[in-house]
């Protein structure tokens, strides 16, 4: 590999550096052209938030994934590539709507999300539970047991737990509002502190 | 070699700058090079799912860039006013202030094959065997073209000709 080693090559020629802004502009243009040509399986972007950086990914159908930094964005994109398709580009403009709504949510200005969702990453009972999660009102919580009753399967408490922990669209689909019957938080895909922060935010913003 | 096919965005991150250098070396550092870069990655994106895991991604991209640069050169010449056949020779444009020549301008003064051989091998990392396939001719011819190109580039960039050089050569 030494013959084609990048640094060895650059030593040979005084290559003018490419301004990062120029490459960014080219990448933005590529993302637009790829979407126009319907060549994109997924567009993604990252945003910062009070619970850390978040990765947002959308298919042509809608928002398909929200991920916390502790999930490792590279690993998340690898998994998405295998599940949805590997024609994936960083294309922030294609995720302006969810980014803006999440911003409003974290500022306490938004209580429900108005986004088209692509639910292809979950199926069966997990998907059923996830579809019912938005019925827990903003600022309130439900127990895993109550959630099981809500979807008409009171014995499936453990399966509700699995459905929450595998929610591909956390925050937007509010699995953080499901807690243990004894009032303790239970697990969360984004970590205990993130779950607490989201519940605190909603509790504070829901006060009259 | 890849073990699983990465998301295409990682390909753009890893090879975007290299491909832009190759496009600039072939077409000059202006919008034609940007267009070739875009066309290259758009075509690569479409073909990405079908590319074998064992493929050399950078070599694959440089090969696509070569084809896209040809397309753009042809489109440009269709829109240009014909001036008849030009002899293939080193351009002298820019030479009056040769000390200001950057790499792209210096590359533009090279004969076509030398310029492409330098672009694909030294900037794009393409093995001489693959360079030869793109340019026609033998692997040795590709190696010689790149070596001759590099010699000329060093002369232009490290020791740029000045008017006094030409005078002293003429009088000696």
CSV table of N, CA and C in Angstrom, one decimal, chain B residues 52-162:
chain,number,residue,atom,x,y,z
B,52,UNK,N,-19.0,-5.0,-5.7
B,52,UNK,CA,-18.5,-6.1,-4.9
B,52,UNK,C,-17.7,-5.6,-3.7
B,53,UNK,N,-17.9,-6.4,-2.6
B,53,UNK,CA,-17.2,-6.0,-1.4
B,53,UNK,C,-15.7,-5.9,-1.5
B,54,UNK,N,-15.1,-6.7,-2.5
B,54,UNK,CA,-13.7,-6.8,-2.6
B,54,UNK,C,-13.1,-5.6,-3.5
B,55,UNK,N,-14.0,-4.8,-4.0
B,55,UNK,CA,-13.6,-3.7,-4.9
B,55,UNK,C,-12.7,-2.7,-4.2
B,56,UNK,N,-11.7,-2.2,-4.9
B,56,UNK,CA,-10.9,-1.0,-4.5
B,56,UNK,C,-11.8,0.2,-4.8
B,57,UNK,N,-12.4,0.8,-3.7
B,57,UNK,CA,-13.4,1.9,-3.9
B,57,UNK,C,-12.7,3.1,-4.5
B,58,UNK,N,-11.5,3.4,-4.1
B,58,UNK,CA,-10.9,4.7,-4.6
B,58,UNK,C,-10.6,4.5,-6.1
B,59,UNK,N,-10.1,3.3,-6.5
B,59,UNK,CA,-9.8,3.1,-7.9
B,59,UNK,C,-11.1,3.1,-8.7
B,60,UNK,N,-12.1,2.6,-8.2
B,60,UNK,CA,-13.4,2.6,-8.8
B,60,UNK,C,-13.9,4.0,-9.0
B,61,UNK,N,-13.7,4.9,-8.0
B,61,UNK,CA,-14.2,6.3,-8.1
B,61,UNK,C,-13.3,7.0,-9.1
B,62,UNK,N,-12.0,6.8,-9.1
B,62,UNK,CA,-11.1,7.5,-10.1
B,62,UNK,C,-11.5,7.1,-11.5
B,63,UNK,N,-11.8,5.8,-11.7
B,63,UNK,CA,-12.2,5.4,-13.0
B,63,UNK,C,-13.5,6.1,-13.5
B,64,UNK,N,-14.5,6.2,-12.6
B,64,UNK,CA,-15.7,6.9,-12.9
B,64,UNK,C,-15.4,8.3,-13.2
B,65,UNK,N,-14.6,9.0,-12.4
B,65,UNK,CA,-14.2,10.4,-12.6
B,65,UNK,C,-13.6,10.6,-14.0
B,66,UNK,N,-12.8,9.6,-14.4
B,66,UNK,CA,-12.1,9.7,-15.7
B,66,UNK,C,-13.2,9.8,-16.8
B,67,UNK,N,-14.2,8.9,-16.7
B,67,UNK,CA,-15.3,8.8,-17.7
B,67,UNK,C,-16.1,10.1,-17.7
B,68,UNK,N,-16.4,10.6,-16.5
B,68,UNK,CA,-17.2,11.8,-16.3
B,68,UNK,C,-16.5,13.0,-16.9
B,69,UNK,N,-15.1,13.1,-16.7
B,69,UNK,CA,-14.3,14.2,-17.2
B,69,UNK,C,-14.4,14.2,-18.7
B,70,UNK,N,-14.3,13.0,-19.3
B,70,UNK,CA,-14.4,12.9,-20.8
B,70,UNK,C,-15.7,13.4,-21.2
B,71,UNK,N,-16.8,13.0,-20.6
B,71,UNK,CA,-18.2,13.5,-20.9
B,71,UNK,C,-18.2,15.0,-20.9
B,72,UNK,N,-17.7,15.6,-19.8
B,72,UNK,CA,-17.7,17.1,-19.7
B,72,UNK,C,-16.8,17.8,-20.7
B,73,UNK,N,-15.7,17.2,-21.0
B,73,UNK,CA,-14.8,17.8,-22.0
B,73,UNK,C,-15.5,17.8,-23.4
B,74,UNK,N,-16.2,16.6,-23.7
B,74,UNK,CA,-16.9,16.5,-25.0
B,74,UNK,C,-18.0,17.6,-25.0
B,75,UNK,N,-18.8,17.7,-23.9
B,75,UNK,CA,-19.9,18.6,-23.9
B,75,UNK,C,-19.4,20.0,-24.1
B,76,UNK,N,-18.2,20.3,-23.5
B,76,UNK,CA,-17.7,21.7,-23.5
B,76,UNK,C,-17.2,21.9,-25.0
B,77,UNK,N,-16.6,20.9,-25.6
B,77,UNK,CA,-16.1,21.2,-27.0
B,77,UNK,C,-17.3,21.3,-28.0
B,78,UNK,N,-18.4,20.6,-27.7
B,78,UNK,CA,-19.6,20.8,-28.5
B,78,UNK,C,-20.1,22.2,-28.5
B,79,UNK,N,-19.9,22.9,-27.3
B,79,UNK,CA,-20.5,24.2,-27.2
B,79,UNK,C,-19.4,25.3,-27.6
B,80,UNK,N,-18.2,24.8,-27.8
B,80,UNK,CA,-17.2,25.8,-28.1
B,80,UNK,C,-17.2,26.1,-29.6
B,81,UNK,N,-16.6,27.3,-29.9
B,81,UNK,CA,-16.5,27.6,-31.4
B,81,UNK,C,-15.3,26.9,-31.9
B,82,UNK,N,-15.5,26.1,-33.0
B,82,UNK,CA,-14.4,25.3,-33.6
B,82,UNK,C,-13.3,26.2,-34.1
B,83,UNK,N,-12.0,25.8,-33.8
B,83,UNK,CA,-10.9,26.6,-34.3
B,83,UNK,C,-9.9,25.8,-35.1
B,84,UNK,N,-10.4,24.6,-35.5
B,84,UNK,CA,-9.5,23.7,-36.2
B,84,UNK,C,-8.7,22.9,-35.2
B,85,UNK,N,-7.8,22.0,-35.7
B,85,UNK,CA,-7.0,21.2,-34.9
B,85,UNK,C,-5.8,22.0,-34.3
B,86,UNK,N,-5.7,21.8,-33.0
B,86,UNK,CA,-4.6,22.5,-32.3
B,86,UNK,C,-3.4,21.4,-32.1
B,87,UNK,N,-2.2,21.8,-32.4
B,87,UNK,CA,-1.1,20.9,-32.1
B,87,UNK,C,-1.0,20.6,-30.6
B,88,UNK,N,-0.7,19.4,-30.2
B,88,UNK,CA,-0.6,19.1,-28.8
B,88,UNK,C,0.8,19.6,-28.3
B,89,UNK,N,0.8,20.6,-27.5
B,89,UNK,CA,2.0,21.1,-27.0
B,89,UNK,C,1.7,21.8,-25.7
B,90,UNK,N,2.8,22.0,-25.0
B,90,UNK,CA,2.7,22.6,-23.6
B,90,UNK,C,2.1,24.1,-23.8
B,91,UNK,N,1.1,24.4,-23.0
B,91,UNK,CA,0.6,25.7,-23.1
B,91,UNK,C,1.6,26.7,-22.5
B,92,UNK,N,1.6,27.9,-23.0
B,92,UNK,CA,2.5,28.9,-22.4
B,92,UNK,C,1.7,29.9,-21.6
B,93,UNK,N,0.3,29.7,-21.5
B,93,UNK,CA,-0.5,30.7,-20.8
B,93,UNK,C,-0.1,30.7,-19.3
B,94,UNK,N,0.1,31.8,-18.8
B,94,UNK,CA,0.4,31.9,-17.3
B,94,UNK,C,1.9,31.9,-17.1
B,95,UNK,N,2.7,31.6,-18.1
B,95,UNK,CA,4.1,31.5,-17.9
B,95,UNK,C,4.8,32.8,-17.6
B,96,UNK,N,4.3,34.0,-18.1
B,96,UNK,CA,5.0,35.2,-17.8
B,96,UNK,C,5.2,35.4,-16.3
B,97,UNK,N,4.3,34.9,-15.4
B,97,UNK,CA,4.5,35.0,-14.0
B,97,UNK,C,4.5,33.6,-13.4
B,98,UNK,N,5.4,32.8,-13.9
B,98,UNK,CA,5.3,31.4,-13.6
B,98,UNK,C,5.5,31.1,-12.2
B,99,UNK,N,6.1,32.0,-11.4
B,99,UNK,CA,6.2,31.7,-10.0
B,99,UNK,C,4.9,31.6,-9.3
B,100,UNK,N,3.8,32.2,-9.9
B,100,UNK,CA,2.5,32.1,-9.3
B,100,UNK,C,1.7,30.9,-9.7
B,101,UNK,N,2.3,30.1,-10.5
B,101,UNK,CA,1.5,28.9,-11.0
B,101,UNK,C,1.3,28.0,-9.8
B,102,UNK,N,0.0,27.6,-9.7
B,102,UNK,CA,-0.3,26.5,-8.7
B,102,UNK,C,-0.3,25.2,-9.4
B,103,UNK,N,-0.5,24.1,-8.7
B,103,UNK,CA,-0.4,22.8,-9.3
B,103,UNK,C,-1.4,22.6,-10.5
B,104,UNK,N,-2.6,23.2,-10.3
B,104,UNK,CA,-3.6,23.0,-11.4
B,104,UNK,C,-3.1,23.7,-12.7
B,105,UNK,N,-2.6,24.9,-12.5
B,105,UNK,CA,-2.2,25.6,-13.7
B,105,UNK,C,-0.9,24.9,-14.3
B,106,UNK,N,-0.1,24.4,-13.4
B,106,UNK,CA,1.1,23.7,-13.9
B,106,UNK,C,0.7,22.5,-14.7
B,107,UNK,N,-0.3,21.7,-14.1
B,107,UNK,CA,-0.7,20.5,-14.8
B,107,UNK,C,-1.3,20.8,-16.2
B,108,UNK,N,-1.9,21.9,-16.3
B,108,UNK,CA,-2.6,22.3,-17.6
B,108,UNK,C,-1.5,22.5,-18.7
B,109,UNK,N,-0.3,22.7,-18.3
B,109,UNK,CA,0.8,22.9,-19.3
B,109,UNK,C,1.3,21.6,-19.8
B,110,UNK,N,1.0,20.5,-19.2
B,110,UNK,CA,1.6,19.2,-19.6
B,110,UNK,C,0.8,18.6,-20.8
B,111,UNK,N,1.5,17.8,-21.6
B,111,UNK,CA,0.8,17.1,-22.6
B,111,UNK,C,-0.3,16.2,-22.0
B,112,UNK,N,-1.4,16.0,-22.7
B,112,UNK,CA,-2.6,15.3,-22.2
B,112,UNK,C,-2.3,14.0,-21.4
B,113,UNK,N,-1.6,13.1,-22.1
B,113,UNK,CA,-1.4,11.8,-21.4
B,113,UNK,C,-0.6,11.9,-20.1
B,114,UNK,N,0.4,12.8,-20.1
B,114,UNK,CA,1.2,13.0,-18.9
B,114,UNK,C,0.3,13.6,-17.8
B,115,UNK,N,-0.5,14.5,-18.2
B,115,UNK,CA,-1.4,15.1,-17.2
B,115,UNK,C,-2.3,14.1,-16.6
B,116,UNK,N,-3.0,13.2,-17.4
B,116,UNK,CA,-3.9,12.2,-16.9
B,116,UNK,C,-3.1,11.2,-16.1
B,117,UNK,N,-1.9,10.8,-16.5
B,117,UNK,CA,-1.1,9.8,-15.8
B,117,UNK,C,-0.8,10.3,-14.4
B,118,UNK,N,-0.4,11.6,-14.3
B,118,UNK,CA,-0.1,12.1,-13.0
B,118,UNK,C,-1.3,12.2,-12.1
B,119,UNK,N,-2.4,12.7,-12.8
B,119,UNK,CA,-3.7,12.8,-12.0
B,119,UNK,C,-4.1,11.5,-11.4
B,120,UNK,N,-4.2,10.5,-12.3
B,120,UNK,CA,-4.7,9.2,-11.8
B,120,UNK,C,-3.8,8.4,-10.9
B,121,UNK,N,-2.5,8.5,-11.2
B,121,UNK,CA,-1.6,7.7,-10.3
B,121,UNK,C,-1.2,8.5,-9.1
B,122,UNK,N,-0.7,9.7,-9.3
B,122,UNK,CA,-0.1,10.4,-8.1
B,122,UNK,C,-1.2,11.1,-7.3
B,123,UNK,N,-2.2,11.6,-7.9
B,123,UNK,CA,-3.3,12.2,-7.1
B,123,UNK,C,-4.4,11.2,-6.7
B,124,UNK,N,-4.7,10.3,-7.7
B,124,UNK,CA,-5.8,9.4,-7.4
B,124,UNK,C,-5.4,8.0,-6.9
B,125,UNK,N,-4.1,7.8,-6.8
B,125,UNK,CA,-3.6,6.5,-6.2
B,125,UNK,C,-3.9,5.3,-7.1
B,126,UNK,N,-4.2,5.5,-8.4
B,126,UNK,CA,-4.5,4.4,-9.2
B,126,UNK,C,-3.2,3.7,-9.7
B,127,UNK,N,-3.1,2.3,-9.5
B,127,UNK,CA,-1.9,1.6,-10.0
B,127,UNK,C,-1.7,1.8,-11.5
B,128,UNK,N,-0.4,1.8,-11.9
B,128,UNK,CA,-0.1,2.1,-13.3
B,128,UNK,C,-0.8,1.1,-14.3
B,129,UNK,N,-1.1,-0.1,-13.8
B,129,UNK,CA,-1.8,-1.1,-14.7
B,129,UNK,C,-3.2,-0.5,-15.0
B,130,UNK,N,-3.9,0.1,-14.0
B,130,UNK,CA,-5.2,0.6,-14.2
B,130,UNK,C,-5.1,1.9,-15.0
B,131,UNK,N,-4.1,2.7,-14.8
B,131,UNK,CA,-3.9,3.9,-15.5
B,131,UNK,C,-3.8,3.6,-17.0
B,132,UNK,N,-3.0,2.6,-17.3
B,132,UNK,CA,-2.8,2.1,-18.7
B,132,UNK,C,-4.1,1.7,-19.3
B,133,UNK,N,-5.0,1.1,-18.6
B,133,UNK,CA,-6.2,0.7,-19.1
B,133,UNK,C,-7.1,1.9,-19.5
B,134,UNK,N,-7.0,2.9,-18.7
B,134,UNK,CA,-7.8,4.1,-19.0
B,134,UNK,C,-7.2,4.9,-20.2
B,135,UNK,N,-5.9,5.0,-20.2
B,135,UNK,CA,-5.3,5.8,-21.3
B,135,UNK,C,-5.0,5.1,-22.6
B,136,UNK,N,-5.0,3.7,-22.5
B,136,UNK,CA,-4.6,2.9,-23.7
B,136,UNK,C,-3.1,2.8,-23.6
B,137,UNK,N,-2.5,1.8,-24.2
B,137,UNK,CA,-1.0,1.6,-24.1
B,137,UNK,C,-0.7,0.7,-23.0
B,138,UNK,N,0.7,0.5,-22.8
B,138,UNK,CA,1.2,-0.4,-21.9
B,138,UNK,C,1.3,0.2,-20.5
B,139,UNK,N,1.5,-0.7,-19.5
B,139,UNK,CA,1.7,-0.2,-18.1
B,139,UNK,C,3.0,0.6,-18.1
B,140,UNK,N,4.0,0.1,-18.8
B,140,UNK,CA,5.3,0.9,-18.8
B,140,UNK,C,5.1,2.3,-19.4
B,141,UNK,N,4.3,2.4,-20.5
B,141,UNK,CA,4.1,3.7,-21.1
B,141,UNK,C,3.4,4.6,-20.1
B,142,UNK,N,2.4,4.0,-19.3
B,142,UNK,CA,1.7,4.9,-18.3
B,142,UNK,C,2.7,5.3,-17.3
B,143,UNK,N,3.6,4.4,-16.8
B,143,UNK,CA,4.6,4.8,-15.8
B,143,UNK,C,5.5,5.9,-16.4
B,144,UNK,N,6.0,5.7,-17.6
B,144,UNK,CA,6.8,6.8,-18.2
B,144,UNK,C,6.1,8.1,-18.3
B,145,UNK,N,4.9,8.1,-18.8
B,145,UNK,CA,4.1,9.3,-18.9
B,145,UNK,C,4.0,10.0,-17.6
B,146,UNK,N,3.8,9.3,-16.5
B,146,UNK,CA,3.6,9.9,-15.2
B,146,UNK,C,5.0,10.4,-14.7
B,147,UNK,N,6.1,9.7,-15.0
B,147,UNK,CA,7.4,10.1,-14.6
B,147,UNK,C,7.8,11.4,-15.3
B,148,UNK,N,7.6,11.4,-16.7
B,148,UNK,CA,7.9,12.6,-17.4
B,148,UNK,C,7.1,13.8,-17.0
B,149,UNK,N,5.8,13.5,-16.7
B,149,UNK,CA,4.9,14.6,-16.1
B,149,UNK,C,5.4,15.2,-14.8
B,150,UNK,N,5.9,14.3,-13.9
B,150,UNK,CA,6.4,14.7,-12.6
B,150,UNK,C,7.6,15.5,-12.8
B,151,UNK,N,8.5,15.1,-13.7
B,151,UNK,CA,9.8,15.8,-14.0
B,151,UNK,C,9.4,17.3,-14.4
B,152,UNK,N,8.5,17.4,-15.4
B,152,UNK,CA,8.1,18.7,-15.9
B,152,UNK,C,7.5,19.5,-14.8
B,153,UNK,N,6.6,18.9,-14.0
B,153,UNK,CA,6.0,19.6,-12.9
B,153,UNK,C,7.0,20.2,-11.9
B,154,UNK,N,8.0,19.3,-11.5
B,154,UNK,CA,9.0,19.8,-10.6
B,154,UNK,C,9.8,21.0,-11.1
B,155,UNK,N,10.1,20.9,-12.4
B,155,UNK,CA,10.8,22.0,-13.1
B,155,UNK,C,10.0,23.3,-13.0
B,156,UNK,N,8.6,23.1,-13.3
B,156,UNK,CA,7.8,24.3,-13.3
B,156,UNK,C,7.6,24.9,-11.9
B,157,UNK,N,7.3,24.0,-11.0
B,157,UNK,CA,6.9,24.4,-9.6
B,157,UNK,C,8.0,24.8,-8.7
B,158,UNK,N,9.1,24.0,-8.8
B,158,UNK,CA,10.2,24.2,-7.9
B,158,UNK,C,11.2,25.2,-8.5
B,159,UNK,N,11.4,25.2,-9.8
B,159,UNK,CA,12.4,26.0,-10.5
B,159,UNK,C,11.7,26.7,-11.7
B,160,UNK,N,10.7,27.6,-11.4
B,160,UNK,CA,10.0,28.2,-12.5
B,160,UNK,C,10.8,29.0,-13.5
B,161,UNK,N,10.6,28.8,-14.8
B,161,UNK,CA,11.3,29.6,-15.7
B,161,UNK,C,11.1,31.1,-15.6
B,162,UNK,N,12.1,31.9,-15.7
B,162,UNK,CA,11.9,33.3,-15.7
B,162,UNK,C,12.5,33.9,-17.0
